[in-house]
CSV table of C-alpha atoms in Angstrom, one decimal:
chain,number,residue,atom,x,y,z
A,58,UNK,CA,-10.6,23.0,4.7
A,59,UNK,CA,-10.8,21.9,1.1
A,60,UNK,CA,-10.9,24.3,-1.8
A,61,UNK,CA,-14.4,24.7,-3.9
A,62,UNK,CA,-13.2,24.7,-7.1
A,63,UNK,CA,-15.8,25.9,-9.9
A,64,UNK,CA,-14.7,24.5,-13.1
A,65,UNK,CA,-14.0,21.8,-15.4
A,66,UNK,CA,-11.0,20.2,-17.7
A,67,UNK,CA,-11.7,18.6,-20.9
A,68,UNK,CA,-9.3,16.5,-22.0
A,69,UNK,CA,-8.5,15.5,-25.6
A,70,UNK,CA,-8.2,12.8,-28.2
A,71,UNK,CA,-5.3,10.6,-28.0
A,72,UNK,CA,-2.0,10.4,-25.9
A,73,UNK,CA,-0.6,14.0,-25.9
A,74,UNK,CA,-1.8,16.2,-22.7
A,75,UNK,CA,-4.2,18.4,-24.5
A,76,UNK,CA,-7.1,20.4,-22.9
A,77,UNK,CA,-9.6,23.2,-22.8
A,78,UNK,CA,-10.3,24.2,-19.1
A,79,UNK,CA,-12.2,26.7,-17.8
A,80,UNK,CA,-13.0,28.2,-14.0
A,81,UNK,CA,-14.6,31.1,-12.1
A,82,UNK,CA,-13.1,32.1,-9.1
A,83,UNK,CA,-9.9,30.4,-7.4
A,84,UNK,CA,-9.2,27.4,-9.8
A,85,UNK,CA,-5.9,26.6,-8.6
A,86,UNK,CA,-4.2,26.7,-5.0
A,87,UNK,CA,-0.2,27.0,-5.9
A,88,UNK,CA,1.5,24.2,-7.1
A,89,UNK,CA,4.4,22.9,-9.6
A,90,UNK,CA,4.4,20.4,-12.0
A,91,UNK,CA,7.5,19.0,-14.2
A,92,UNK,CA,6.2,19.9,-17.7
A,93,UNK,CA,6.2,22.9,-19.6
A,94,UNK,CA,2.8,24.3,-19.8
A,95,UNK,CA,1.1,26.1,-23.1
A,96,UNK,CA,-2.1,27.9,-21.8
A,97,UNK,CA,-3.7,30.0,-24.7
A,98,UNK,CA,-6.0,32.1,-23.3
A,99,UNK,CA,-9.4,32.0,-25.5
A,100,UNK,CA,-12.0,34.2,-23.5
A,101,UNK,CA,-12.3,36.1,-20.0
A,102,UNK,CA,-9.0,36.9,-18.0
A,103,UNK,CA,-6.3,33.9,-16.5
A,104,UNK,CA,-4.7,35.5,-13.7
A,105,UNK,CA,-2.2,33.5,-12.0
A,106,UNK,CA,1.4,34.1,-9.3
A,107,UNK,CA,4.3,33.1,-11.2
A,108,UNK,CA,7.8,34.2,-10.0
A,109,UNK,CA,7.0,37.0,-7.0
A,110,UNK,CA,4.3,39.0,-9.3
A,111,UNK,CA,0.6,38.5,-10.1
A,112,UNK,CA,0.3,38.0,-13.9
A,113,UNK,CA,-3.0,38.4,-16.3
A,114,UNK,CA,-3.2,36.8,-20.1
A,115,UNK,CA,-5.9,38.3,-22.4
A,116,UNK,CA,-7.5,36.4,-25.2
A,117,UNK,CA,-4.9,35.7,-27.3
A,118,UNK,CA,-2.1,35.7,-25.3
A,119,UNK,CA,0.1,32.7,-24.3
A,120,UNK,CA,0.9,31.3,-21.1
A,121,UNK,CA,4.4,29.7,-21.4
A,122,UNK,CA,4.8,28.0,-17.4
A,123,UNK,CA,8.5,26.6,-16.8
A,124,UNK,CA,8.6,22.8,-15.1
A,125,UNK,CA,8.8,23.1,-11.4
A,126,UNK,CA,7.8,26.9,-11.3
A,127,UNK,CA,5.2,27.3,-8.3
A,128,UNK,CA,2.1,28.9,-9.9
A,129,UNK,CA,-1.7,29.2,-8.8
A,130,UNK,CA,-4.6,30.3,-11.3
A,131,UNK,CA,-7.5,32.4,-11.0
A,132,UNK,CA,-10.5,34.2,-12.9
A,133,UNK,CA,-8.7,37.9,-13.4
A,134,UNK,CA,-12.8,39.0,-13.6
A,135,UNK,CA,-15.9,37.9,-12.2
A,136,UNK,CA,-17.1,36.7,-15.4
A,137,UNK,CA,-14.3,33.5,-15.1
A,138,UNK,CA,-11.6,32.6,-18.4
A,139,UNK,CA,-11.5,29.9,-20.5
A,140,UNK,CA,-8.4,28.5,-22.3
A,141,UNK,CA,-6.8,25.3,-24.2
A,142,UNK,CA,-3.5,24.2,-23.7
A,143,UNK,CA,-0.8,21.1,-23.8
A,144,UNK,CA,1.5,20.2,-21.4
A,145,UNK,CA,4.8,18.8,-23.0
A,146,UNK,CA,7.5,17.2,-21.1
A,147,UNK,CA,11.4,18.2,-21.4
A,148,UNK,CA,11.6,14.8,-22.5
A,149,UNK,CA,9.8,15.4,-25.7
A,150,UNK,CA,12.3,18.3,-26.3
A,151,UNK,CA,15.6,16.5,-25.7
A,152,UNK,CA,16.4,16.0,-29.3
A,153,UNK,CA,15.7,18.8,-30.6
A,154,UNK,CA,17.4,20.8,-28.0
A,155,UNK,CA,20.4,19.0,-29.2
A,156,UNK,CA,22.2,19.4,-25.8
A,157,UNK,CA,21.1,22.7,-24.6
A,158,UNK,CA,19.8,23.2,-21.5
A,159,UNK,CA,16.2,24.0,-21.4
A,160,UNK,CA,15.1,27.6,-22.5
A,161,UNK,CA,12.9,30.5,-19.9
A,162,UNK,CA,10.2,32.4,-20.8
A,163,UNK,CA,10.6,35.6,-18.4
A,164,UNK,CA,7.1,36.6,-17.0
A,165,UNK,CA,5.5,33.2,-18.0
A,166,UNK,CA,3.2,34.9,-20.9
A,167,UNK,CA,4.2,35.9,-24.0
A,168,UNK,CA,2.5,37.5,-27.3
A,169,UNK,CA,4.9,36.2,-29.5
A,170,UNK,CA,3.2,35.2,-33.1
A,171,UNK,CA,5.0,32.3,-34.1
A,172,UNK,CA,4.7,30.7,-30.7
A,173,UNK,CA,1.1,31.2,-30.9
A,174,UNK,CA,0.5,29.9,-34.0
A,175,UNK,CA,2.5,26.7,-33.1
A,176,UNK,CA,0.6,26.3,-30.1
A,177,UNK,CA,-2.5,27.0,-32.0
A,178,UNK,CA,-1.5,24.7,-34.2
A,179,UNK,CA,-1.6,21.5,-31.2
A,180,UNK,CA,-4.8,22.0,-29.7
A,181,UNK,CA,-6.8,23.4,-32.3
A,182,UNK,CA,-8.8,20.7,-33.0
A,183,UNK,CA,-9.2,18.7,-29.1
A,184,UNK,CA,-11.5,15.9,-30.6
A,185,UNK,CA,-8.8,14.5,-33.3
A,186,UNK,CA,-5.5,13.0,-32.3
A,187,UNK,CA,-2.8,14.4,-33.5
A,188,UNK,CA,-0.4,13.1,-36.3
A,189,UNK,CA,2.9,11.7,-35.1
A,190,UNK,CA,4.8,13.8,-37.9
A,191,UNK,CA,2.5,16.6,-37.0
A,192,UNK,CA,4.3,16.1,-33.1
A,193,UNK,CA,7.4,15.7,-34.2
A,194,UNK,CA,7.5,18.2,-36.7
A,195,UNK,CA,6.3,21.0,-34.2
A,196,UNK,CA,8.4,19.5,-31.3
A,197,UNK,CA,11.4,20.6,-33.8
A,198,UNK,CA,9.2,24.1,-34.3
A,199,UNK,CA,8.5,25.0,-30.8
A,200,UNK,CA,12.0,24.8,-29.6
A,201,UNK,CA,13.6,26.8,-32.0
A,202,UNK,CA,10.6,29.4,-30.7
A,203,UNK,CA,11.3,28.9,-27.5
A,204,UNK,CA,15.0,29.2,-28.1
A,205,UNK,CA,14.4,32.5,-29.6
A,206,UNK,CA,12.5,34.2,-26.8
A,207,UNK,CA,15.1,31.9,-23.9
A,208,UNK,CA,15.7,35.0,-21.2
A,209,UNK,CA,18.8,33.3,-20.0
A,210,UNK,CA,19.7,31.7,-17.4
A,211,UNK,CA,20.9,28.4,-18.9
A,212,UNK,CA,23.8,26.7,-18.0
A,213,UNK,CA,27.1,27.7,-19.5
A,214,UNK,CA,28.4,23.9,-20.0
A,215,UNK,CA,26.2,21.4,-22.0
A,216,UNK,CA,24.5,19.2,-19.3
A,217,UNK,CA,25.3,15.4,-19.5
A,218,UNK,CA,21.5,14.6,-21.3
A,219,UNK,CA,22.7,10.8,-21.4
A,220,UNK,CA,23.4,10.2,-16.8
A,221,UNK,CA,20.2,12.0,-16.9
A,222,UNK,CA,18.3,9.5,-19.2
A,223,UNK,CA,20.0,7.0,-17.6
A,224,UNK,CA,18.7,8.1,-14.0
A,225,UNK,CA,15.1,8.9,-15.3
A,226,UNK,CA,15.0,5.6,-16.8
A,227,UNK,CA,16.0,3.9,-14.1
A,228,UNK,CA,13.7,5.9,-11.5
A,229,UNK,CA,10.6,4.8,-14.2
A,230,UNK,CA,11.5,0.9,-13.7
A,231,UNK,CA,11.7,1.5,-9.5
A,232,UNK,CA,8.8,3.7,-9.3
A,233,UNK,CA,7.6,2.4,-6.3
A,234,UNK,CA,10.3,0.9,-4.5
A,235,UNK,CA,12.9,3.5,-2.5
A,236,UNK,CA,15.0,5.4,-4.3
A,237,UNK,CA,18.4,7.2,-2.9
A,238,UNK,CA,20.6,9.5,-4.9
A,239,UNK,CA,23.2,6.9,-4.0
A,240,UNK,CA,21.2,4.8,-6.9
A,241,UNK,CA,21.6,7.2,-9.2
A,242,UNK,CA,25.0,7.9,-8.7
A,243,UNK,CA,25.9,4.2,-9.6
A,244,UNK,CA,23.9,3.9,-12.2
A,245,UNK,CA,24.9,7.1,-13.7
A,246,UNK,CA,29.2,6.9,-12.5
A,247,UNK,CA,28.3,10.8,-12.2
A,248,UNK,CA,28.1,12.6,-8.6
A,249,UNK,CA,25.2,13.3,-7.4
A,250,UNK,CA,25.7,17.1,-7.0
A,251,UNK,CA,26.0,17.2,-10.9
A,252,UNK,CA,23.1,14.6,-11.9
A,253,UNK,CA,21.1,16.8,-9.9
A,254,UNK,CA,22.0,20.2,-11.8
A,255,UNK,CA,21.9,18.5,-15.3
A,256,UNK,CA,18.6,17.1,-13.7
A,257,UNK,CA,17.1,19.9,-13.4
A,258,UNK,CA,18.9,21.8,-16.7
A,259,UNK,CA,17.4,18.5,-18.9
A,260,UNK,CA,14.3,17.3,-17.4
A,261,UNK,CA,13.1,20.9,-15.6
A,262,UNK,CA,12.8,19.3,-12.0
A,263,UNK,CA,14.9,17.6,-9.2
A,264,UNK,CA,15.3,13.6,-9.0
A,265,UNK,CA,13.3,13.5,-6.3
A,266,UNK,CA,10.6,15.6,-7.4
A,267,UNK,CA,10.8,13.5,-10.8
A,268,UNK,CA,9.8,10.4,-8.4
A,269,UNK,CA,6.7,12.2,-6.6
A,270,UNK,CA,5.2,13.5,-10.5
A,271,UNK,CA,5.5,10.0,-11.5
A,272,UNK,CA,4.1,8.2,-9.0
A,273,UNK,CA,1.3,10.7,-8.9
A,274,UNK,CA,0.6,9.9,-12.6
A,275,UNK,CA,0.1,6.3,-12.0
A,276,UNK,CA,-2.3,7.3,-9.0
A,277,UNK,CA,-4.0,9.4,-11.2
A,278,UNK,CA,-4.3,6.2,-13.7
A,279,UNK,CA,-5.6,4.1,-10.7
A,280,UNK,CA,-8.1,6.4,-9.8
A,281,UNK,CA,-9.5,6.8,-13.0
A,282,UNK,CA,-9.9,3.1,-13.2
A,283,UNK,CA,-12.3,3.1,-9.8
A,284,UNK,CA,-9.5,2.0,-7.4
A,285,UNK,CA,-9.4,3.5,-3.8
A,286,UNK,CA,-7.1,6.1,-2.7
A,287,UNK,CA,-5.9,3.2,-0.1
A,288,UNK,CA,-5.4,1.3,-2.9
A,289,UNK,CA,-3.9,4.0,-5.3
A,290,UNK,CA,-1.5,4.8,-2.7
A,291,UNK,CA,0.1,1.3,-2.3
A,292,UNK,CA,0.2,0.5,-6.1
A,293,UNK,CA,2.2,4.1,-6.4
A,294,UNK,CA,4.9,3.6,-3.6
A,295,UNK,CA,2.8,6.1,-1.0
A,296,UNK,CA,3.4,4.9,2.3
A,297,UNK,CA,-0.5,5.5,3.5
A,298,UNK,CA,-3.4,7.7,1.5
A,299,UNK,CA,-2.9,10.6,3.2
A,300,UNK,CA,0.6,10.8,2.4
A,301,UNK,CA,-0.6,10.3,-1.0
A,302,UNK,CA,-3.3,13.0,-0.7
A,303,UNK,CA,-0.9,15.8,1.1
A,304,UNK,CA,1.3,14.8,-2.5
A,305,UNK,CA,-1.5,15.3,-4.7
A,306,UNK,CA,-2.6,18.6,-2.9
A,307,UNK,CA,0.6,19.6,-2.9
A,308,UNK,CA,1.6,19.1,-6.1
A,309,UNK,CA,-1.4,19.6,-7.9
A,310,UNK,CA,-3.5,22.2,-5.9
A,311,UNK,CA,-6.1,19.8,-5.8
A,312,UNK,CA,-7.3,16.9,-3.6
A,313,UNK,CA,-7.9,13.8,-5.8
A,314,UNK,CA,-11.8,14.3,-4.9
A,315,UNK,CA,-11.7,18.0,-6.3
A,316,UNK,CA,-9.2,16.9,-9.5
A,317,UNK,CA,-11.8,13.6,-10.3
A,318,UNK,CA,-14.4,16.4,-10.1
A,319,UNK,CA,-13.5,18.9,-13.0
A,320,UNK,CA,-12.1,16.1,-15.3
A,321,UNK,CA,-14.2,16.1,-18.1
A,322,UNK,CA,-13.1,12.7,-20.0
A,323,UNK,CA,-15.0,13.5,-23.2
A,324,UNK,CA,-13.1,15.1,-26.0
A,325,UNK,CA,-13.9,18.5,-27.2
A,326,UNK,CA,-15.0,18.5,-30.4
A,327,UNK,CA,-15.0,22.5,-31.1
A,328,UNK,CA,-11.8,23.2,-33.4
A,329,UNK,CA,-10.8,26.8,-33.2
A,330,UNK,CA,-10.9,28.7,-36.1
């Protein structure tokens, strides 16, 4: 049976994951995705599983979700929660990481002030896209932040951030074709034991899970464009739709029919003061 999902997402202006979402009830069945995730709550209470406990953000807290960390989200009170966030991918944080593996935020929520203003900062204003110095300059910003508050749990060797580019760049040019670990390994001259640890230290996910977010982005893509999901699926490397919908369900607690349904494509044009 298919989750009723009361809700919508509104996404923003220009190429960086930015949103303002709000939901009563269940809005989430558990899922993972391979980005970190910025949630700042802005009304109502965001409840959501994170780690083995059952975790509530008030108004002006921060959500702060690891990549690949199974998490649901629900309404905390009946009155539902709203809140605006980014997603921003390890990628975007390589440079500035410099190396390091990448940092934890225990709990998943934090009240820490300079993260919040930085955050604050990125989705402020959803109907304006933002500057590329802006981006790059609070890239720099929010890692240092995040390196501040980092729980632990990094490696104690540097990861090898150049087999792992090399493997993710050459799983984006065979998205849809099969891939093998063997691949990698060739590609990279590193085994595949240790691509998959520096994998996972760099880019916050396995290989293989890499693959599956991927793909799903480019089904997403055709979807939005009016394709089929029998045609999404074999332009994305699914072998059939419902493989692709058991993936998209899986992955992002929704069906595609219930994600096409609370995408709002029209910016937002409230800026928060």
């Amino acid at each position: 049976m298919g989750m009723h999902v009361n809700g919508r997402v509104t996404t923003a202006a220009g190429p960086h994951k930015r949103f303002e979402a709000a939901f009563s009830g269940k809005a989430f069945a558990p899922h993972r995705h391979d980005t970190y995730t910025f949630a700042l709550t802005l009304q109502g209470v965001q409840s959501f599983d994170y780690r083995g406990a059952c975790r509530h953000s008030l108004p002006g807290e921060l959500v702060v979700l690891h990549p690949d960390e199974l998490h649901d989200g629900q309404a905390g009170t009946e009155d539902g929660f709203c809140y605006r966030g980014i997603n921003i991918a390890p990628t975007d944080l390589l440079d500035p990481l410099n190396g390091r593996a990448l940092p934890f935020i225990q709990g998943g929520r934090t009240r820490d002030k300079e993260l919040i203003t930085l955050v604050v900062d990125l989705v402020r204003d959803l109907s304006t896209p933002l500057d590329p110095l802006h981006w790059q300059n609070a890239l720099a910003d929010l890692t240092e932040a995040l390196c501040a508050l980092d729980s632990g749990g990094n490696l104690t060797r540097q990861p090898d951030a150049a087999a792992v580019v090399a493997a993710r760049d050459y799983i984006e040019a065979h998205l849809i074709d099969p891939i093998q670990m063997e691949d990698l390994e060739q590609v990279t001259g590193v085994s595949r034991w240790q691509l998959s640890r520096d994998f996972r230290a760099v880019l916050g996910t396995s290989p293989y899970r890499y693959v599956t977010l991927r793909r799903l982005d480019r089904a997403k893509a055709c979807i939005f464009r009016g394709l089929s999901l029998a045609e999404t699926a074999y332009a994305c490397g699914f072998s059939d739709q419902a493989h692709l919908t058991r993936q998209f369900k899986a992955t992002l607690g929704l069906t595609p029919k219930a994600w096409w349904k609370i995408i709002d494509t029209r910016t937002h044009g409230t800026i928060i003061q």
